PDB file of C-alpha atoms and ligand atoms in Angstrom:
ATOM      1  CA  ALA A   1       6.884  -7.901   1.859  1.00 96.00           C
ATOM      2  CA  PRO A   2       7.215  -5.279  -0.881  1.00 98.00           C
ATOM      3  CA  ARG A   3       4.578  -5.556  -3.568  1.00 98.00           C
ATOM      4  CA  ILE A   4       5.468  -5.933  -7.233  1.00 98.00           C
ATOM      5  CA  VAL A   5       2.819  -5.461  -9.897  1.00 98.00           C
ATOM      6  CA  VAL A   6       3.919  -7.137 -13.126  1.00 98.00           C
ATOM      7  CA  LEU A   7       2.677  -6.161 -16.596  1.00 98.00           C
ATOM      8  CA  ILE A   8       2.930  -8.694 -19.401  1.00 98.00           C
ATOM      9  CA  SER A   9       1.785  -9.258 -22.982  1.00 98.00           C
ATOM     10  CA  GLY A  10       2.894 -12.758 -23.799  1.00 98.00           C
ATOM     11  CA  THR A  11       4.698 -15.888 -22.749  1.00 98.00           C
ATOM     12  CA  GLY A  12       5.639 -14.538 -19.360  1.00 98.00           C
ATOM     13  CA  SER A  13       8.952 -16.331 -18.996  1.00 98.00           C
ATOM     14  CA  ASN A  14      10.285 -13.249 -17.220  1.00 98.00           C
ATOM     15  CA  LEU A  15       7.266 -13.173 -14.937  1.00 99.00           C
ATOM     16  CA  GLN A  16       8.113 -16.802 -14.188  1.00 99.00           C
ATOM     17  CA  ALA A  17      11.674 -15.779 -13.299  1.00 98.00           C
ATOM     18  CA  LEU A  18      10.255 -13.321 -10.750  1.00 99.00           C
ATOM     19  CA  ILE A  19       7.844 -15.929  -9.353  1.00 99.00           C
ATOM     20  CA  ASP A  20      10.686 -18.443  -9.022  1.00 98.00           C
ATOM     21  CA  ALA A  21      13.001 -15.889  -7.398  1.00 98.00           C
ATOM     22  CA  ILE A  22      10.325 -15.111  -4.818  1.00 98.00           C
ATOM     23  CA  ALA A  23       9.785 -18.824  -4.184  1.00 98.00           C
ATOM     24  CA  ASN A  24      13.498 -19.459  -3.620  1.00 98.00           C
ATOM     25  CA  GLY A  25      14.010 -16.353  -1.496  1.00 98.00           C
ATOM     26  CA  THR A  26      16.285 -14.415  -3.887  1.00 98.00           C
ATOM     27  CA  LEU A  27      13.612 -11.766  -4.271  1.00 98.00           C
ATOM     28  CA  LYS A  28      11.934 -10.809  -1.022  1.00 98.00           C
ATOM     29  CA  ALA A  29       8.627  -9.612  -2.371  1.00 98.00           C
ATOM     30  CA  GLU A  30       5.138 -10.629  -3.352  1.00 98.00           C
ATOM     31  CA  ILE A  31       3.201 -10.200  -6.578  1.00 99.00           C
ATOM     32  CA  PRO A  32      -0.361  -9.119  -5.731  1.00 98.00           C
ATOM     33  CA  LEU A  33      -1.390  -8.649  -9.361  1.00 98.00           C
ATOM     34  CA  VAL A  34      -0.377  -9.483 -12.929  1.00 99.00           C
ATOM     35  CA  ILE A  35      -1.898  -7.374 -15.677  1.00 98.00           C
ATOM     36  CA  SER A  36      -1.874  -8.333 -19.337  1.00 98.00           C
ATOM     37  CA  ASN A  37      -2.987  -6.233 -22.301  1.00 98.00           C
ATOM     38  CA  ARG A  38      -3.669  -9.465 -24.188  1.00 98.00           C
ATOM     39  CA  SER A  39      -6.106 -12.179 -23.193  1.00 97.00           C
ATOM     40  CA  LYS A  40      -5.266 -15.883 -23.289  1.00 97.00           C
ATOM     41  CA  VAL A  41      -1.497 -15.442 -23.197  1.00 98.00           C
ATOM     42  CA  PHE A  42       0.593 -18.080 -21.466  1.00 98.00           C
ATOM     43  CA  GLY A  43       1.873 -15.597 -18.898  1.00 98.00           C
ATOM     44  CA  LEU A  44      -1.635 -15.415 -17.418  1.00 98.00           C
ATOM     45  CA  GLU A  45      -1.604 -19.180 -16.929  1.00 98.00           C
ATOM     46  CA  ARG A  46       1.737 -18.933 -15.167  1.00 98.00           C
ATOM     47  CA  ALA A  47       0.309 -16.327 -12.785  1.00 98.00           C
ATOM     48  CA  GLU A  48      -2.816 -18.370 -12.087  1.00 98.00           C
ATOM     49  CA  LYS A  49      -0.708 -21.443 -11.432  1.00 98.00           C
ATOM     50  CA  ALA A  50       1.245 -19.451  -8.858  1.00 98.00           C
ATOM     51  CA  GLY A  51      -1.998 -18.265  -7.238  1.00 98.00           C
ATOM     52  CA  ILE A  52      -1.552 -14.666  -8.372  1.00 98.00           C
ATOM     53  CA  PRO A  53      -4.652 -12.624  -9.283  1.00 98.00           C
ATOM     54  CA  THR A  54      -4.722 -11.472 -12.904  1.00 98.00           C
ATOM     55  CA  LYS A  55      -6.447  -8.770 -14.899  1.00 98.00           C
ATOM     56  CA  VAL A  56      -6.675  -8.333 -18.648  1.00 98.00           C
ATOM     57  CA  LEU A  57      -7.007  -4.821 -19.972  1.00 98.00           C
ATOM     58  CA  ALA A  58      -6.986  -4.701 -23.767  1.00 98.00           C
ATOM     59  CA  LEU A  59      -6.674  -1.555 -25.836  1.00 96.00           C
ATOM     60  CA  LYS A  60      -8.975  -2.725 -28.621  1.00 96.00           C
ATOM     61  CA  PRO A  61     -12.338  -2.078 -26.917  1.00 97.00           C
ATOM     62  CA  TYR A  62     -11.165   1.480 -26.246  1.00 97.00           C
ATOM     63  CA  LYS A  63     -10.159   1.940 -29.883  1.00 96.00           C
ATOM     64  CA  ASP A  64     -13.435   0.421 -31.095  1.00 98.00           C
ATOM     65  CA  ALA A  65     -15.397   2.820 -28.882  1.00 98.00           C
ATOM     66  CA  GLY A  66     -13.399   5.759 -30.251  1.00 98.00           C
ATOM     67  CA  LYS A  67     -11.878   6.457 -26.865  1.00 97.00           C
ATOM     68  CA  PRO A  68      -8.450   8.066 -26.675  1.00 93.00           C
ATOM     69  CA  ARG A  69      -5.446   6.003 -25.741  1.00 92.00           C
ATOM     70  CA  THR A  70      -4.950   8.175 -22.665  1.00 92.00           C
ATOM     71  CA  GLU A  71      -8.212   6.770 -21.268  1.00 94.00           C
ATOM     72  CA  TYR A  72      -6.811   3.277 -21.542  1.00 96.00           C
ATOM     73  CA  ASP A  73      -3.627   4.394 -19.836  1.00 95.00           C
ATOM     74  CA  ALA A  74      -5.579   6.085 -17.038  1.00 94.00           C
ATOM     75  CA  ASP A  75      -7.609   2.911 -16.404  1.00 96.00           C
ATOM     76  CA  LEU A  76      -4.443   0.839 -16.464  1.00 97.00           C
ATOM     77  CA  ALA A  77      -2.845   3.206 -13.956  1.00 96.00           C
ATOM     78  CA  GLN A  78      -5.901   2.922 -11.732  1.00 96.00           C
ATOM     79  CA  LEU A  79      -5.645  -0.870 -11.690  1.00 97.00           C
ATOM     80  CA  ILE A  80      -1.994  -0.601 -10.747  1.00 97.00           C
ATOM     81  CA  VAL A  81      -2.476   2.008  -8.037  1.00 97.00           C
ATOM     82  CA  ALA A  82      -5.286  -0.045  -6.470  1.00 97.00           C
ATOM     83  CA  ALA A  83      -2.822  -2.919  -6.010  1.00 98.00           C
ATOM     84  CA  LYS A  84      -0.589  -0.608  -3.912  1.00 98.00           C
ATOM     85  CA  PRO A  85       2.713  -1.514  -5.559  1.00 98.00           C
ATOM     86  CA  ASP A  86       6.182  -0.701  -4.266  1.00 97.00           C
ATOM     87  CA  LEU A  87       7.532  -1.523  -7.703  1.00 97.00           C
ATOM     88  CA  VAL A  88       5.991  -1.923 -11.139  1.00 97.00           C
ATOM     89  CA  VAL A  89       7.758  -4.245 -13.568  1.00 98.00           C
ATOM     90  CA  LEU A  90       7.140  -4.279 -17.302  1.00 97.00           C
ATOM     91  CA  ALA A  91       8.058  -7.844 -18.261  1.00 98.00           C
ATOM     92  CA  GLY A  92       7.470  -8.036 -21.993  1.00 97.00           C
ATOM     93  CA  PHE A  93       4.642  -5.497 -21.857  1.00 97.00           C
ATOM     94  CA  MET A  94       4.271  -4.349 -25.455  1.00 94.00           C
ATOM     95  CA  HIS A  95       2.366  -1.108 -25.130  1.00 90.00           C
ATOM     96  CA  ILE A  96       3.762   2.398 -25.209  1.00 84.00           C
ATOM     97  CA  LEU A  97       2.648   4.303 -22.147  1.00 86.00           C
ATOM     98  CA  SER A  98       1.594   7.917 -22.338  1.00 83.00           C
ATOM     99  CA  PRO A  99       2.871  10.658 -20.019  1.00 79.00           C
ATOM    100  CA  ALA A 100      -0.543  10.684 -18.342  1.00 77.00           C
ATOM    101  CA  PHE A 101       0.098   7.131 -17.212  1.00 88.00           C
ATOM    102  CA  LEU A 102       3.428   7.787 -15.548  1.00 84.00           C
ATOM    103  CA  ASP A 103       2.032  10.838 -13.750  1.00 84.00           C
ATOM    104  CA  GLN A 104      -0.443   8.685 -11.808  1.00 89.00           C
ATOM    105  CA  PHE A 105       2.145   7.131  -9.521  1.00 87.00           C
ATOM    106  CA  PRO A 106       5.173   9.425  -9.479  1.00 85.00           C
ATOM    107  CA  ALA A 107       6.513   7.937  -6.254  1.00 89.00           C
ATOM    108  CA  THR A 108       6.494   4.311  -7.411  1.00 93.00           C
ATOM    109  CA  PRO A 109       9.517   3.048  -9.322  1.00 93.00           C
ATOM    110  CA  LEU A 110       8.839   1.428 -12.673  1.00 95.00           C
ATOM    111  CA  ILE A 111      11.303  -0.730 -14.543  1.00 96.00           C
ATOM    112  CA  ASN A 112      11.296  -2.306 -17.976  1.00 95.00           C
ATOM    113  CA  LEU A 113      13.225  -5.161 -19.484  1.00 97.00           C
ATOM    114  CA  HIS A 114      14.449  -4.772 -23.044  1.00 96.00           C
ATOM    115  CA  PRO A 115      16.357  -7.322 -25.112  1.00 97.00           C
ATOM    116  CA  ALA A 116      18.894  -4.912 -26.593  1.00 97.00           C
ATOM    117  CA  LEU A 117      21.622  -2.504 -25.573  1.00 96.00           C
ATOM    118  CA  PRO A 118      20.714   1.080 -24.594  1.00 93.00           C
ATOM    119  CA  GLY A 119      19.773   3.108 -27.648  1.00 91.00           C
ATOM    120  CA  GLN A 120      19.530   0.085 -29.943  1.00 94.00           C
ATOM    121  CA  PHE A 121      16.480  -1.626 -31.434  1.00 95.00           C
ATOM    122  CA  ASP A 122      13.847   0.145 -29.342  1.00 89.00           C
ATOM    123  CA  GLY A 123      10.330  -1.252 -29.460  1.00 89.00           C
ATOM    124  CA  ALA A 124       9.184  -4.593 -30.810  1.00 94.00           C
ATOM    125  CA  ARG A 125      11.181  -7.456 -32.371  1.00 97.00           C
ATOM    126  CA  ALA A 126      14.474  -6.238 -30.932  1.00 97.00           C
ATOM    127  CA  ILE A 127      16.164  -9.635 -31.040  1.00 98.00           C
ATOM    128  CA  GLU A 128      15.138 -10.301 -34.646  1.00 98.00           C
ATOM    129  CA  ARG A 129      16.330  -6.861 -35.687  1.00 98.00           C
ATOM    130  CA  ALA A 130      19.655  -7.334 -33.912  1.00 98.00           C
ATOM    131  CA  PHE A 131      20.113 -10.696 -35.615  1.00 98.00           C
ATOM    132  CA  GLU A 132      19.405  -9.144 -39.024  1.00 98.00           C
ATOM    133  CA  ALA A 133      21.868  -6.340 -38.310  1.00 98.00           C
ATOM    134  CA  TYR A 134      24.480  -8.940 -37.324  1.00 97.00           C
ATOM    135  CA  GLN A 135      23.940 -10.820 -40.576  1.00 96.00           C
ATOM    136  CA  LYS A 136      24.490  -7.603 -42.513  1.00 97.00           C
ATOM    137  CA  GLY A 137      27.727  -7.073 -40.577  1.00 97.00           C
ATOM    138  CA  GLU A 138      26.400  -3.961 -38.825  1.00 97.00           C
ATOM    139  CA  ILE A 139      26.863  -5.217 -35.254  1.00 96.00           C
ATOM    140  CA  LYS A 140      28.922  -7.908 -33.554  1.00 95.00           C
ATOM    141  CA  HIS A 141      27.030  -8.210 -30.308  1.00 96.00           C
ATOM    142  CA  THR A 142      23.802  -7.193 -28.725  1.00 98.00           C
ATOM    143  CA  GLY A 143      22.560  -7.209 -25.160  1.00 98.00           C
ATOM    144  CA  VAL A 144      19.898  -6.982 -22.539  1.00 98.00           C
ATOM    145  CA  MET A 145      19.016  -4.109 -20.257  1.00 96.00           C
ATOM    146  CA  VAL A 146      16.820  -3.273 -17.334  1.00 97.00           C
ATOM    147  CA  HIS A 147      16.005   0.402 -17.234  1.00 94.00           C
ATOM    148  CA  ARG A 148      13.804   2.847 -15.426  1.00 93.00           C
ATOM    149  CA  VAL A 149      10.754   3.808 -17.411  1.00 89.00           C
ATOM    150  CA  ILE A 150      10.429   7.300 -18.710  1.00 73.00           C
ATOM    151  CA  GLN A 151       8.232   8.494 -21.511  1.00 63.00           C
ATOM    152  CA  ALA A 152      10.509   7.615 -24.419  1.00 58.00           C
ATOM    153  CA  VAL A 153      10.149   4.029 -25.679  1.00 58.00           C
ATOM    154  CA  ASP A 154      12.749   1.779 -24.114  1.00 59.00           C
ATOM    155  CA  GLY A 155      14.539   4.976 -23.042  1.00 61.00           C
ATOM    156  CA  GLY A 156      15.075   5.679 -19.311  1.00 78.00           C
ATOM    157  CA  GLU A 157      18.217   5.397 -17.254  1.00 85.00           C
ATOM    158  CA  PRO A 158      19.730   1.909 -17.651  1.00 94.00           C
ATOM    159  CA  LEU A 159      20.069   0.152 -14.297  1.00 96.00           C
ATOM    160  CA  LEU A 160      21.680  -3.032 -15.554  1.00 98.00           C
ATOM    161  CA  VAL A 161      23.176  -3.716 -18.944  1.00 98.00           C
ATOM    162  CA  LYS A 162      24.627  -6.997 -20.123  1.00 98.00           C
ATOM    163  CA  ASP A 163      26.442  -7.627 -23.380  1.00 97.00           C
ATOM    164  CA  VAL A 164      25.401 -10.689 -25.331  1.00 97.00           C
ATOM    165  CA  GLU A 165      27.729 -12.100 -27.947  1.00 95.00           C
ATOM    166  CA  ILE A 166      26.294 -13.210 -31.282  1.00 97.00           C
ATOM    167  CA  LYS A 167      28.126 -16.291 -32.505  1.00 96.00           C
ATOM    168  CA  PRO A 168      28.699 -17.200 -36.159  1.00 96.00           C
ATOM    169  CA  GLU A 169      26.921 -20.523 -35.647  1.00 97.00           C
ATOM    170  CA  ASP A 170      23.867 -18.839 -34.092  1.00 97.00           C
ATOM    171  CA  ASP A 171      20.512 -18.964 -35.741  1.00 98.00           C
ATOM    172  CA  LEU A 172      17.736 -16.679 -34.497  1.00 98.00           C
ATOM    173  CA  ALA A 173      16.370 -19.318 -32.127  1.00 98.00           C
ATOM    174  CA  ALA A 174      19.778 -19.871 -30.510  1.00 98.00           C
ATOM    175  CA  LEU A 175      20.275 -16.141 -30.021  1.00 98.00           C
ATOM    176  CA  GLN A 176      16.779 -15.754 -28.592  1.00 98.00           C
ATOM    177  CA  GLU A 177      17.400 -18.555 -26.147  1.00 97.00           C
ATOM    178  CA  ARG A 178      20.705 -17.042 -24.973  1.00 97.00           C
ATOM    179  CA  ILE A 179      19.112 -13.627 -24.550  1.00 98.00           C
ATOM    180  CA  HIS A 180      16.088 -14.944 -22.687  1.00 98.00           C
ATOM    181  CA  SER A 181      18.168 -16.871 -20.169  1.00 97.00           C
ATOM    182  CA  ILE A 182      20.185 -13.700 -19.460  1.00 98.00           C
ATOM    183  CA  GLU A 183      16.993 -11.666 -19.155  1.00 98.00           C
ATOM    184  CA  HIS A 184      15.652 -13.994 -16.497  1.00 98.00           C
ATOM    185  CA  VAL A 185      18.679 -13.290 -14.315  1.00 98.00           C
ATOM    186  CA  LEU A 186      18.948  -9.578 -15.056  1.00 98.00           C
ATOM    187  CA  LEU A 187      15.292  -8.776 -14.386  1.00 98.00           C
ATOM    188  CA  VAL A 188      15.432 -10.404 -10.957  1.00 98.00           C
ATOM    189  CA  GLN A 189      18.642  -8.495 -10.189  1.00 98.00           C
ATOM    190  CA  GLY A 190      16.992  -5.255 -11.284  1.00 98.00           C
ATOM    191  CA  ALA A 191      13.964  -5.849  -9.073  1.00 98.00           C
ATOM    192  CA  VAL A 192      16.151  -6.711  -6.071  1.00 98.00           C
ATOM    193  CA  MET A 193      18.246  -3.603  -6.668  1.00 98.00           C
ATOM    194  CA  VAL A 194      15.351  -1.179  -6.924  1.00 97.00           C
ATOM    195  CA  LEU A 195      13.553  -2.634  -3.902  1.00 98.00           C
ATOM    196  CA  GLU A 196      16.750  -2.358  -1.843  1.00 97.00           C
ATOM    197  CA  GLU A 197      17.109   1.241  -2.960  1.00 96.00           C
ATOM    198  CA  GLU A 198      13.526   1.991  -1.982  1.00 94.00           C
ATOM    199  CA  ALA A 199      13.979   0.323   1.412  1.00 94.00           C
ATOM    200  CA  SER A 200      17.080   2.375   2.176  1.00 94.00           C
ATOM    201  CA  LYS A 201      15.294   5.559   1.105  1.00 92.00           C
ATOM    202  CA  LYS A 202      12.483   4.764   3.548  1.00 88.00           C
ATOM    203  CA  LYS A 203      14.993   4.004   6.303  1.00 89.00           C
ATOM    204  CA  GLN A 204      16.732   7.347   5.771  1.00 89.00           C
ATOM    205  CA  ALA A 205      13.430   9.174   5.722  1.00 89.00           C
ATOM    206  CA  SER A 206      12.502   7.704   9.111  1.00 86.00           C
ATOM    207  CA  VAL A 207      15.824   8.611  10.810  1.00 79.00           C
TER     208      VAL A 207
HETATM  209  C1  GAR B 301      11.328 -10.315 -23.525  1.00 91.41           C
HETATM  210  O1  GAR B 301      12.346 -10.690 -24.419  1.00 91.41           O
HETATM  211  C2  GAR B 301      11.404  -8.833 -23.213  1.00 91.41           C
HETATM  212  O2  GAR B 301      12.710  -8.356 -23.099  1.00 91.41           O
HETATM  213  C3  GAR B 301      10.709  -8.247 -24.406  1.00 91.41           C
HETATM  214  O3  GAR B 301       9.604  -9.105 -24.584  1.00 91.41           O
HETATM  215  C4  GAR B 301       9.968 -10.440 -24.209  1.00 91.41           C
HETATM  216  C5  GAR B 301       8.919 -11.026 -23.277  1.00 91.41           C
HETATM  217  O4  GAR B 301       9.165 -12.386 -23.023  1.00 91.41           O
HETATM  218  N1  GAR B 301      10.353  -6.866 -24.188  1.00 91.41           N
HETATM  219  C6  GAR B 301      10.430  -5.918 -25.134  1.00 91.41           C
HETATM  220  O5  GAR B 301      10.775  -6.148 -26.281  1.00 91.41           O
HETATM  221  C7  GAR B 301      10.086  -4.504 -24.671  1.00 91.41           C
HETATM  222  N2  GAR B 301      10.252  -3.560 -25.718  1.00 91.41           N
HETATM  223  P1  GAR B 301       8.361 -13.134 -21.867  1.00 91.41           P
HETATM  224  O6  GAR B 301       6.881 -12.871 -22.112  1.00 91.41           O
HETATM  225  O7  GAR B 301       8.693 -14.597 -22.034  1.00 91.41           O
HETATM  226  O8  GAR B 301       8.820 -12.590 -20.547  1.00 91.41           O
END
């Protein structure tokens, strides 16, 4: 089965969506490795519970040793490459990757999940920022996207985009919950899509 390496930083509910989709056959793949840039996050427990090997690679020891960020990114890339992925998924991975990182596996597709519409609320706290903008009357709806990773933060070509309505009765928690449940579906769809694309590329190449 195609191999998906998943990068996380937190709760890992989207990692769980991938694990569940593999278990129920929606996603025909395996996850040989989960990497987190934070130790002790719940996502690591989810991986361990599913029998998936995990690695933690934190930036802080690099910073403390005065090493450049590119060294961290190179080591991270090495971990990924060693797991021989057909797809790399950033599922709530809160670290901006340098160009040096992406250069290490140019042939492997990499996708990211972001809880906002293309071009809006890049980076951290996207849902909170969208909710604040809604309260100020600046936006009426927000969204979720799965996009290919390029060097710009939350940039890349969107593969899947879904509008999410913000309702007058919503509080932040309600909006977060609605967005997360959409993310869990969209990320699986994105992974299925990219793996199918890769498989058909390989088929064509062998004709
Ligand atoms: C998700 O909402 C994901 O879209 C977001 O982090 C959360 C991770 O949740 N990612 C970003 O904001 C990327 N800029 P999870 O750990 O429960 O999957």
